[in-house]
Short mmCIF file of C-alpha atoms in Angstrom, two decimals:
data_model
loop_
_atom_site.label_atom_id
_atom_site.label_comp_id
_atom_site.label_asym_id
_atom_site.label_seq_id
_atom_site.Cartn_x
_atom_site.Cartn_y
_atom_site.Cartn_z
CA MET A 1 156.68 110.94 81.12
CA SER A 2 154.16 113.64 81.92
CA PRO A 3 151.38 113.12 84.35
CA ILE A 4 148.02 111.98 83.16
CA ILE A 5 146.15 113.61 85.90
CA GLU A 6 147.77 116.67 87.72
CA ALA A 7 146.13 118.80 90.48
CA LEU A 8 147.53 122.13 91.54
CA ASN A 9 146.06 123.68 94.91
CA LEU A 10 142.74 121.97 94.14
CA SER A 11 140.03 122.99 96.69
CA PHE A 12 136.26 122.68 96.50
CA ARG A 13 133.39 123.68 98.86
CA TYR A 14 129.81 122.34 98.26
CA ALA A 15 127.18 125.08 97.83
CA GLY A 16 125.61 126.07 101.18
CA GLU A 17 128.45 124.46 103.23
CA GLU A 18 131.27 126.42 105.16
CA ARG A 19 133.89 123.45 105.19
CA TRP A 20 135.97 122.90 102.39
CA ALA A 21 135.30 119.28 101.18
CA ILE A 22 138.81 119.17 99.79
CA LYS A 23 141.44 121.71 100.43
CA SER A 24 144.75 122.41 98.53
CA ILE A 25 145.07 119.11 96.83
CA ASN A 26 148.37 118.68 94.84
CA LEU A 27 148.92 115.41 93.16
CA LYS A 28 150.41 113.82 89.89
CA ILE A 29 149.34 110.50 88.63
CA TYR A 30 151.22 108.91 85.63
CA PRO A 31 149.94 106.90 82.97
CA GLY A 32 149.57 103.08 83.78
CA GLU A 33 149.75 103.71 87.66
CA LEU A 34 147.20 101.92 90.07
CA VAL A 35 146.89 104.49 92.70
CA LEU A 36 145.05 103.86 96.04
CA ILE A 37 143.23 106.56 97.80
CA THR A 38 142.36 106.05 101.40
CA GLY A 39 141.22 107.76 104.45
CA PRO A 40 138.70 107.86 107.13
CA SER A 41 134.84 108.51 106.09
CA GLY A 42 134.18 112.12 105.21
CA CYS A 43 137.80 112.81 104.35
CA GLY A 44 137.02 114.08 100.90
CA LYS A 45 137.92 110.87 98.81
CA THR A 46 134.59 110.92 97.14
CA THR A 47 134.69 114.62 96.56
CA LEU A 48 138.18 114.17 94.75
CA CYS A 49 136.78 111.21 92.65
CA ARG A 50 134.04 113.57 91.37
CA CYS A 51 136.49 116.04 90.39
CA PHE A 52 138.27 113.45 88.08
CA ASN A 53 135.40 113.26 85.58
CA GLY A 54 134.04 116.88 86.08
CA LEU A 55 130.95 115.97 88.16
CA ILE A 56 132.59 118.64 90.27
CA PRO A 57 132.10 121.45 89.19
CA HIS A 58 129.34 120.62 86.55
CA PHE A 59 126.92 118.41 88.52
CA TYR A 60 127.65 119.36 91.98
CA GLU A 61 127.51 123.15 92.56
CA GLY A 62 129.90 124.99 94.79
CA GLU A 63 133.15 126.93 94.91
CA LEU A 64 136.18 125.44 92.88
CA GLU A 65 139.71 126.79 93.28
CA GLY A 66 142.83 125.64 91.72
CA ILE A 67 143.52 123.54 88.71
CA LEU A 68 142.92 119.93 87.71
CA ILE A 69 144.01 118.65 84.46
CA VAL A 70 142.89 115.22 83.34
CA ASP A 71 144.47 113.85 80.13
CA GLY A 72 145.04 117.14 78.96
CA LEU A 73 141.82 118.77 79.50
CA SER A 74 140.71 120.98 82.35
CA ILE A 75 137.65 120.01 84.28
CA VAL A 76 136.38 123.50 84.40
CA GLU A 77 136.14 123.91 80.67
CA ASN A 78 134.92 120.28 79.80
CA LYS A 79 131.77 118.77 81.05
CA THR A 80 131.32 115.22 82.51
CA CYS A 81 129.80 113.87 79.18
CA LYS A 82 132.90 114.72 77.34
CA LEU A 83 135.34 113.77 79.93
CA ALA A 84 133.43 110.24 79.90
CA GLN A 85 135.45 108.98 77.20
CA ARG A 86 138.56 109.47 79.03
CA VAL A 87 137.62 108.77 82.61
CA GLY A 88 135.32 105.85 83.36
CA MET A 89 133.49 106.08 86.97
CA VAL A 90 132.34 103.03 88.72
CA PHE A 91 130.23 104.23 91.79
CA GLN A 92 129.80 102.96 95.29
CA ASN A 93 126.09 102.29 94.91
CA LEU A 94 126.08 99.19 92.50
CA GLU A 95 122.24 99.33 91.48
CA ASN A 96 121.89 103.02 90.80
CA GLN A 97 124.48 103.15 88.19
CA LEU A 98 122.74 100.38 86.24
CA ILE A 99 119.74 102.04 84.51
CA MET A 100 118.83 99.78 81.46
CA LEU A 101 116.76 96.54 81.33
CA SER A 102 119.64 94.19 80.25
CA VAL A 103 123.28 94.01 80.57
CA GLU A 104 123.79 94.43 76.82
CA ASP A 105 121.70 97.52 76.76
CA GLU A 106 123.57 98.92 79.92
CA ILE A 107 126.81 98.42 78.11
CA ALA A 108 125.43 99.95 74.82
CA PHE A 109 124.06 103.15 76.69
CA GLY A 110 127.30 105.12 76.78
CA LEU A 111 128.26 104.03 73.27
CA GLU A 112 124.71 105.16 71.98
CA ASN A 113 125.32 108.45 73.89
CA LEU A 114 128.54 108.86 71.89
CA ASN A 115 126.65 108.16 68.73
CA LEU A 116 128.80 105.45 67.54
CA PRO A 117 127.80 103.20 64.52
CA ARG A 118 125.81 100.09 65.42
CA ASP A 119 128.55 97.71 64.45
CA THR A 120 131.09 99.35 66.57
CA ILE A 121 128.70 99.16 69.51
CA LYS A 122 128.17 95.45 68.96
CA GLU A 123 131.72 94.86 68.53
CA ARG A 124 132.56 96.72 71.85
CA ILE A 125 129.90 94.80 73.82
CA ASN A 126 131.42 91.47 72.75
CA GLU A 127 134.92 92.74 73.60
CA VAL A 128 134.29 94.03 77.16
CA LEU A 129 131.79 90.91 77.89
CA SER A 130 134.73 88.62 77.17
CA ILE A 131 137.41 90.74 79.00
CA LEU A 132 135.37 90.53 82.24
CA GLY A 133 134.12 86.96 81.49
CA ILE A 134 130.46 87.76 81.78
CA GLU A 135 129.15 86.60 78.27
CA HIS A 136 126.58 84.47 79.98
CA LEU A 137 124.95 87.62 81.61
CA ARG A 138 124.25 89.41 78.34
CA TYR A 139 120.51 89.22 78.50
CA LYS A 140 119.95 89.32 82.20
CA SER A 141 118.38 92.16 83.98
CA PRO A 142 120.64 94.14 86.31
CA TYR A 143 118.25 93.47 89.21
CA GLU A 144 118.89 89.63 88.83
CA LEU A 145 122.48 89.95 89.30
CA SER A 146 124.61 89.34 92.35
CA GLY A 147 126.68 92.29 93.72
CA GLY A 148 129.73 90.92 92.26
CA GLU A 149 128.12 90.58 88.87
CA GLN A 150 126.47 94.05 89.00
CA GLN A 151 130.03 95.54 89.72
CA LYS A 152 131.52 93.69 86.61
CA VAL A 153 128.71 94.95 84.49
CA ALA A 154 129.45 98.53 85.82
CA ILE A 155 133.09 98.20 84.99
CA ALA A 156 132.24 96.56 81.57
CA ALA A 157 129.97 99.70 80.76
CA CYS A 158 132.79 102.02 81.59
CA LEU A 159 135.63 100.07 79.64
CA ALA A 160 133.42 99.96 76.64
CA MET A 161 133.89 103.59 76.18
CA LYS A 162 137.56 102.91 76.01
CA PRO A 163 138.75 105.35 78.82
CA LYS A 164 142.26 105.83 79.60
CA ILE A 165 141.48 106.24 83.34
CA LEU A 166 139.17 104.11 85.46
CA VAL A 167 138.03 105.54 88.92
CA LEU A 168 136.38 103.20 91.36
CA ASP A 169 134.93 104.78 94.58
CA GLU A 170 134.72 102.14 97.11
CA PRO A 171 133.89 99.33 94.79
CA THR A 172 133.89 96.53 97.45
CA ALA A 173 131.64 98.50 99.94
CA HIS A 174 128.67 96.03 99.11
CA LEU A 175 130.74 93.01 98.13
CA ASP A 176 131.77 89.93 100.13
CA PRO A 177 135.52 89.01 100.61
CA LEU A 178 135.62 86.58 97.80
CA SER A 179 133.87 88.88 95.21
CA SER A 180 136.23 91.63 96.41
CA LYS A 181 139.18 89.52 95.81
CA VAL A 182 137.78 88.63 92.22
CA LEU A 183 137.44 92.25 91.50
CA PHE A 184 140.93 93.16 92.56
CA ASP A 185 142.36 90.26 90.31
CA ILE A 186 140.29 91.66 87.42
CA LEU A 187 141.69 95.25 88.05
CA SER A 188 145.19 94.13 88.17
CA SER A 189 144.80 91.95 85.05
CA ILE A 190 142.99 94.48 82.86
CA ARG A 191 145.37 97.45 83.84
CA LYS A 192 148.12 95.82 81.93
CA ARG A 193 146.04 94.52 79.29
CA LEU A 194 144.29 97.70 78.35
CA ASN A 195 146.96 100.11 79.57
CA LEU A 196 144.79 101.65 82.15
CA THR A 197 145.41 104.15 84.82
CA ILE A 198 143.37 103.14 87.81
CA ILE A 199 142.38 105.21 90.88
CA LEU A 200 140.92 103.14 93.62
CA VAL A 201 139.21 104.47 96.66
CA GLU A 202 139.27 101.53 99.28
CA HIS A 203 139.20 100.52 102.86
CA ARG A 204 140.31 97.04 102.60
CA LEU A 205 143.90 97.74 102.58
CA ASP A 206 144.97 94.20 103.35
CA MET A 207 143.55 93.16 99.94
CA VAL A 208 145.10 95.92 97.82
CA ALA A 209 148.32 96.71 99.33
CA SER A 210 150.21 94.40 97.13
CA ILE A 211 148.64 95.48 93.78
CA VAL A 212 148.85 99.38 94.13
CA ASP A 213 151.64 101.49 92.87
CA LYS A 214 151.01 104.53 94.95
CA VAL A 215 149.10 105.24 98.11
CA ILE A 216 147.42 108.61 98.84
CA VAL A 217 146.22 109.09 102.27
CA MET A 218 143.64 111.84 103.02
CA ASP A 219 142.16 113.30 106.19
CA LYS A 220 139.83 116.17 106.63
CA GLY A 221 140.03 117.17 102.92
CA GLN A 222 143.73 117.05 102.57
CA ILE A 223 146.32 114.93 101.43
CA ILE A 224 148.70 114.10 104.32
CA LEU A 225 150.80 111.32 102.74
CA GLN A 226 151.44 110.04 99.25
CA GLY A 227 154.11 107.57 97.99
CA GLY A 228 154.82 103.94 97.64
CA PRO A 229 152.73 101.56 99.83
CA ARG A 230 155.87 100.31 101.88
CA GLU A 231 156.77 103.76 102.61
CA VAL A 232 153.33 105.26 103.36
CA PHE A 233 151.99 102.37 105.44
CA THR A 234 155.04 102.44 107.72
CA THR A 235 154.97 106.22 108.36
CA PRO A 236 154.25 106.60 112.11
CA ILE A 237 151.49 109.46 111.66
CA ILE A 238 149.25 107.12 109.70
CA LYS A 239 148.23 105.33 112.88
CA ALA A 240 146.40 108.51 114.14
CA ILE A 241 144.11 108.66 111.30
CA GLY A 242 141.96 105.60 111.73
CA ILE A 243 142.58 103.65 108.54
CA GLY A 244 143.17 99.89 108.47
CA ILE A 245 146.71 99.38 108.10
CA PRO A 246 147.58 96.04 106.55
CA LYS A 247 148.18 93.33 109.10
CA LEU A 248 151.48 92.35 107.55
CA ILE A 249 152.72 95.97 108.10
CA LEU A 250 151.73 95.63 111.74
CA LEU A 251 153.48 92.41 111.96
CA TYR A 252 156.58 93.99 110.44
CA GLU A 253 156.61 96.88 112.94
CA ASP A 254 155.87 94.52 115.90
CA LEU A 255 158.91 92.42 115.10
CA LEU A 256 160.82 95.69 114.46
CA LEU A 257 160.07 96.61 118.23
CA ASN A 258 161.48 93.27 119.27
CA ASN A 259 164.49 94.01 117.35
CA LEU A 260 163.76 91.59 114.43
CA LYS A 261 164.12 93.49 111.29
CA LEU A 262 162.53 92.10 108.03
CA ASP A 263 164.41 93.29 104.80
CA PHE A 264 161.34 95.39 103.87
CA PRO A 265 157.81 95.79 104.98
CA PRO A 266 155.87 92.93 103.29
CA LEU A 267 152.65 93.53 101.39
CA ASN A 268 151.46 90.05 100.73
CA ILE A 269 151.62 86.66 102.07
CA ASN A 270 154.27 85.41 99.73
CA GLU A 271 156.63 88.22 100.63
CA ALA A 272 156.01 87.75 104.35
CA GLU A 273 156.76 84.00 104.21
CA LEU A 274 159.97 84.58 102.18
CA LEU A 275 161.27 87.35 104.47
CA LEU A 276 160.31 85.28 107.71
CA ARG A 277 162.05 82.20 106.54
CA LYS A 278 165.15 84.38 105.86
CA LEU A 279 164.92 85.91 109.44
CA LEU A 280 164.53 82.36 110.99
CA SER A 281 167.47 80.88 109.11
CA ARG A 282 169.64 83.72 110.24
CA MET B 1 97.40 89.94 94.45
CA SER B 2 99.11 93.16 93.12
CA LEU B 3 102.22 91.27 92.30
CA ASN B 4 100.48 88.71 90.36
CA ILE B 5 98.69 91.23 88.12
CA ILE B 6 102.18 92.36 87.06
CA GLN B 7 103.25 88.72 86.02
CA GLY B 8 101.23 89.13 82.74
CA PHE B 9 102.58 92.57 81.81
CA LYS B 10 106.26 91.65 82.16
CA PHE B 11 108.46 90.88 79.17
CA ASN B 12 109.25 87.24 78.62
CA ARG B 13 112.18 86.57 76.34
CA LYS B 14 110.65 83.86 74.08
CA ASN B 15 111.05 83.18 70.43
CA THR B 16 107.52 83.26 68.94
CA VAL B 17 106.05 85.03 66.03
CA LEU B 18 104.43 87.74 68.28
CA HIS B 19 107.77 88.37 69.73
CA SER B 20 109.05 88.92 66.41
CA PHE B 21 106.41 91.42 65.35
CA ASP B 22 107.29 95.12 65.28
CA PRO B 23 105.98 97.10 68.39
CA ARG B 24 104.15 99.42 66.06
CA ALA B 25 102.08 96.52 64.48
CA LYS B 26 101.30 95.39 67.90
CA LEU B 27 100.21 99.06 68.88
CA VAL B 28 97.75 98.77 65.89
CA TYR B 29 96.54 95.54 67.34
CA ILE B 30 95.77 97.08 70.70
CA VAL B 31 94.10 99.95 69.14
CA SER B 32 91.99 97.62 67.19
CA VAL B 33 90.94 95.59 70.16
CA LEU B 34 90.10 98.82 72.05
CA ILE B 35 87.81 100.07 69.10
CA LEU B 36 86.06 96.74 68.65
CA SER B 37 85.57 95.96 72.25
CA LEU B 38 84.23 99.37 73.06
CA ILE B 39 81.79 99.64 70.11
CA PHE B 40 80.08 96.37 70.78
CA SER B 41 78.35 95.53 74.10
CA GLU B 42 76.62 92.38 72.80
CA LEU B 43 77.95 89.06 74.14
CA CYS B 44 78.57 87.20 70.88
CA PRO B 45 80.87 89.83 69.23
CA MET B 46 82.69 90.29 72.64
CA LEU B 47 83.10 86.45 72.89
CA ILE B 48 84.72 86.47 69.43
CA ILE B 49 87.16 89.15 70.35
CA PHE B 50 88.03 87.56 73.61
CA VAL B 51 88.69 84.29 72.12
CA SER B 52 90.90 85.90 69.44
CA THR B 53 93.07 87.33 72.23
CA ILE B 54 93.28 84.09 74.06
CA LEU B 55 94.41 82.47 70.73
CA LEU B 56 97.27 85.21 70.51
CA ILE B 57 98.31 84.39 73.98
CA ILE B 58 98.60 80.75 73.20
CA VAL B 59 100.68 81.72 70.16
CA ALA B 60 102.81 83.78 72.41
CA LYS B 61 103.42 80.90 74.74
CA ALA B 62 102.26 83.14 77.72
CA VAL B 63 99.32 81.47 79.00
CA ASN B 64 100.59 80.72 82.48
CA GLU B 65 101.64 84.34 83.01
CA TRP B 66 98.38 85.54 81.61
CA LEU B 67 96.45 83.35 83.86
CA LYS B 68 98.18 84.65 86.94
CA SER B 69 97.36 88.28 85.99
CA ILE B 70 93.76 87.30 85.42
CA LYS B 71 93.59 85.55 88.69
CA GLY B 72 94.94 88.82 90.20
CA SER B 73 92.26 91.02 88.60
CA PHE B 74 89.38 88.33 89.31
CA ILE B 75 87.84 90.51 91.85
CA ILE B 76 87.51 93.45 89.63
CA VAL B 77 85.89 91.31 86.92
CA LEU B 78 83.54 89.98 89.61
CA MET B 79 82.71 93.40 90.59
CA ILE B 80 82.10 94.71 87.06
CA PHE B 81 79.83 91.79 86.67
CA MET B 82 77.87 92.10 89.81
CA LEU B 83 77.33 95.82 89.82
CA ASN B 84 75.91 95.60 86.24
CA TYR B 85 73.95 92.51 86.78
CA PHE B 86 72.23 93.92 89.96
CA LEU B 87 71.86 97.54 88.96
CA LEU B 88 71.20 97.41 85.04
CA PRO B 89 67.43 97.72 84.57
CA ALA B 90 67.65 96.20 80.98
CA GLU B 91 65.92 92.83 80.45
CA ASN B 92 69.11 91.27 79.04
CA ALA B 93 71.05 92.22 82.20
CA LEU B 94 72.71 88.82 82.43
CA SER B 95 74.22 88.79 78.70
CA LEU B 96 75.05 92.41 79.07
CA SER B 97 76.86 92.13 82.38
CA ILE B 98 78.76 89.00 81.22
CA SER B 99 79.94 90.96 78.00
CA LEU B 100 80.90 93.98 79.97
CA ALA B 101 83.02 91.78 82.21
CA LEU B 102 84.54 90.12 79.07
CA ARG B 103 85.29 93.72 77.73
CA PHE B 104 87.51 94.23 80.79
CA LEU B 105 89.18 91.03 80.35
CA THR B 106 89.74 91.42 76.56
CA ILE B 107 91.25 94.83 77.00
CA ILE B 108 93.80 93.80 79.81
CA SER B 109 94.56 90.71 77.86
CA ALA B 110 95.34 92.70 74.79
CA PHE B 111 97.84 94.81 76.83
CA SER B 112 99.21 91.88 78.44
CA ILE B 113 99.98 90.33 75.08
CA PHE B 114 101.74 93.62 74.09
CA PHE B 115 103.75 93.82 77.22
CA MET B 116 104.65 90.08 77.54
CA THR B 117 105.98 89.96 73.88
CA THR B 118 107.67 93.41 73.52
CA TYR B 119 111.08 94.03 74.86
CA PRO B 120 110.73 97.37 76.52
CA GLU B 121 113.76 98.79 74.79
CA ASN B 122 112.08 98.02 71.38
CA PHE B 123 108.89 99.56 72.64
CA ALA B 124 110.91 102.69 73.57
CA LEU B 125 112.41 102.57 69.98
CA ALA B 126 109.03 102.37 68.48
CA LEU B 127 108.01 105.51 70.50
CA ILE B 128 111.02 107.25 69.08
CA LYS B 129 109.99 106.35 65.71
CA LEU B 130 106.52 107.65 66.32
CA LYS B 131 108.22 110.89 67.19
CA VAL B 132 108.22 110.65 71.10
CA PRO B 133 111.39 112.56 72.32
CA TYR B 134 114.23 110.15 73.51
CA ASP B 135 114.24 111.39 76.92
CA HIS B 136 110.65 110.55 77.48
CA ALA B 137 111.15 106.94 76.03
CA LEU B 138 114.16 106.43 78.25
CA ALA B 139 112.13 107.58 81.22
CA PHE B 140 109.69 104.83 80.35
CA THR B 141 112.35 102.08 80.24
CA MET B 142 114.10 103.45 83.34
CA ALA B 143 110.82 103.42 85.25
CA LEU B 144 110.22 99.75 84.33
CA ARG B 145 113.83 99.07 85.36
CA PHE B 146 113.48 100.53 88.76
CA ILE B 147 110.16 98.91 89.67
CA PRO B 148 111.66 95.81 91.42
CA THR B 149 114.35 97.90 93.02
CA LEU B 150 111.84 100.24 94.56
CA ALA B 151 109.47 97.14 95.58
CA LYS B 152 112.56 95.64 97.43
CA GLU B 153 113.22 98.97 99.04
CA ALA B 154 109.64 99.28 100.12
CA GLN B 155 109.69 96.00 101.71
CA THR B 156 112.92 96.95 103.66
CA ILE B 157 111.47 100.06 104.98
CA ILE B 158 108.28 98.25 105.92
CA ASP B 159 110.20 95.70 107.77
CA ALA B 160 112.45 98.33 109.56
CA GLN B 161 109.29 100.23 110.66
CA ARG B 162 107.57 97.02 111.85
CA SER B 163 110.44 95.98 113.93
CA ARG B 164 110.05 99.27 115.54
CA GLY B 165 106.33 98.51 116.46
CA LEU B 166 104.50 100.07 113.55
CA GLU B 167 101.33 98.20 112.99
CA LEU B 168 100.15 98.18 109.32
CA GLU B 169 97.54 95.35 109.13
CA SER B 170 94.58 96.40 111.42
CA GLY B 171 92.29 99.39 111.25
CA ASN B 172 89.89 100.60 108.57
CA PHE B 173 91.07 101.95 105.24
CA ILE B 174 91.74 105.53 106.40
CA ILE B 175 93.67 104.37 109.23
CA ARG B 176 95.63 101.99 107.21
CA ILE B 177 96.68 104.72 104.81
CA LYS B 178 97.69 107.10 107.53
CA ARG B 179 99.89 104.32 109.16
CA PHE B 180 101.68 104.05 105.83
CA THR B 181 103.05 107.44 106.23
CA PRO B 182 106.26 106.33 108.01
CA VAL B 183 106.91 104.20 105.03
CA PHE B 184 106.01 106.63 102.30
CA ILE B 185 108.24 109.27 103.67
CA PRO B 186 111.69 107.46 103.68
CA LEU B 187 110.67 105.80 100.34
CA PHE B 188 110.19 109.30 98.81
CA ILE B 189 113.24 110.82 100.14
CA ASN B 190 115.36 107.77 99.18
CA SER B 191 113.84 107.90 95.65
CA PHE B 192 115.17 111.66 95.42
CA ARG B 193 118.59 110.54 96.45
CA ARG B 194 118.33 107.68 94.09
CA ALA B 195 117.35 109.92 91.21
CA SER B 196 120.39 112.16 91.84
CA GLN B 197 122.90 109.18 91.83
CA ILE B 198 121.25 107.94 88.74
CA ALA B 199 121.59 111.15 87.10
CA GLU B 200 125.25 111.34 88.05
CA ALA B 201 125.96 107.79 86.73
CA MET B 202 124.18 108.80 83.45
CA GLU B 203 126.44 111.80 82.95
CA SER B 204 129.53 109.80 83.66
CA ARG B 205 128.56 107.56 80.67
CA ALA B 206 128.35 110.52 78.37
CA PHE B 207 124.58 111.20 78.42
CA GLY B 208 123.92 114.53 76.77
CA TYR B 209 127.23 114.26 74.74
CA SER B 210 125.61 115.15 71.47
CA ASN B 211 122.04 115.88 70.22
CA LYS B 212 122.24 112.80 67.99
CA ARG B 213 122.46 109.37 69.33
CA SER B 214 122.84 105.83 67.82
CA TYR B 215 120.87 102.84 68.84
CA LEU B 216 122.15 99.21 69.32
CA HIS B 217 118.55 97.78 68.38
CA GLU B 218 117.07 98.28 65.23
CA LEU B 219 113.32 97.85 64.40
CA SER B 220 112.37 96.43 61.00
CA PHE B 221 108.98 96.42 59.70
CA THR B 222 108.67 93.34 57.85
CA THR B 223 106.16 91.80 55.53
CA TYR B 224 104.53 89.84 58.39
CA ASP B 225 104.19 93.04 60.32
CA THR B 226 102.45 94.56 57.26
CA LEU B 227 100.19 91.59 56.86
CA PHE B 228 99.28 91.63 60.80
CA THR B 229 98.76 95.46 60.62
CA LEU B 230 96.47 95.01 57.44
CA LEU B 231 94.51 92.19 59.00
CA CYS B 232 93.89 94.26 62.21
CA ILE B 233 92.66 97.33 60.17
CA ILE B 234 90.52 95.18 57.92
CA LEU B 235 88.71 93.54 60.85
CA THR B 236 88.35 96.81 62.60
CA SER B 237 86.61 98.37 59.69
CA LEU B 238 84.41 95.39 59.27
CA GLY B 239 83.45 95.71 62.91
CA LEU B 240 82.71 99.40 62.27
CA CYS B 241 80.68 98.64 59.19
CA ILE B 242 78.60 96.07 60.94
CA LYS B 243 78.01 98.26 63.94
CA PHE B 244 77.35 101.61 62.28
CA TYR B 245 76.42 100.92 58.73
CA LEU B 246 74.76 97.47 58.28
CA GLY B 247 73.29 97.32 61.76
CA TYR B 248 74.29 94.59 64.12
CA SER B 249 71.27 92.43 64.73
CA GLU B 250 70.50 92.13 60.89
CA THR B 251 73.89 90.92 60.32
CA LEU B 252 74.35 88.24 63.01
CA VAL B 253 71.43 86.03 63.99
CA LEU B 254 73.41 84.75 66.98
CA ALA B 255 73.45 88.14 68.42
CA ARG B 256 69.70 87.83 69.79
CA PRO B 257 69.96 88.80 73.46
CA TRP B 258 69.78 85.74 75.76
CA PRO B 259 66.77 84.74 77.29
#
């Protein structure tokens, strides 16, 4: 299988800044993967996200080096509005991405831009409203909604454009733990149903560790680790960066120091319970 | 006070005849009211026009919201009345100042009817049909969309600055305005940042993809719209005839100035 996103030595420096926001990024993301990008604030996660749908280099000015191919299109030659059908982007700020006066119009906005016929627009609105379970919000104003609801509307508005890739930049930054859990449940269910590739920038690693396929850890604009979650979270250098390592991984390592070895690092409560029972019965 | 005024200009999703009218028909109505209430300054025709707007507000099931915004603008109405009553040298100053206050009420009520019964997106569509560029119509709906957001943000900034000891209530008008500087500056800067984020989000949803675009909503000018428009035009023409051709006082005996 060929990668749906491939970066080769990708670097970007914002206009007027000396520091490279991202430097020599190499990565391959395959269709259907759920990839977590994490790292301390200012490590270049958001900058990398902006590259995926061509906001860099078309919206943000600066110096771009290297190659980034997204679903067969180079970001240099294709503007954001063209990439929008392939890459849906959900931003950190909930309210500033909802620009219309009702949820229905919000979802229609992208489709109207694509000049789709009215019937198709109506069909797609019904479809995404039911996928996200928000039919009751149809005629509400974005400012009447709670954070979690606004997030769902933002995702619905992206999904309506039928992208292959969905990028979410710190989607839970303004959500409470319960809404965050609901969001992650939705993401893991729609990825299979819609065959989506999802790129998730997140700090709450405890909540996402068990649903992601691949973890990319960034620091100072560079990728310092990438691989499966069990492998990445147990790599020693990760402790020096300042990201919230999942508590179950810390438990695993604590036990290891005391010569109690679980079969593999657990990523969710069920796994941990199973492994601990096994250990106790030994 | 200021927020109450807005009440009567906010869209209410209801199911009435007025809500179903095409925005273009309602625009014709506004123009008619404007013409009629500006050409007459006598009390009787002004009352007739005013009562007609009230009837429409009842039809639109929007009496409460309308009352709120009328209450909010009460001071202005009172000022119009007082200034004219005391400063007009005319012998019929009382009836004239009442009708001038009524003129103001009539005009804001007509706009109120329009905005309470017209979904802004449909208004934008009507503007596009009237050859206003899409970008401008979009700017209009987005401005409406972000009013509550900005109001909330302004309140947050006011609270933050107050908690650091900024005093906003005391002092005369000039001093108060000066004291609002630490509120306006962050609000202004935040708005620029917000504008950039909004633009980013719009491009990510294919804004600018093509010169053509489709629309979810559809405007249809029905027979009822035609009848309503015709009625407005006929009444306006009638008013114009009475005023400029037949002569007002000869036509209506009721129009004699009040004692």
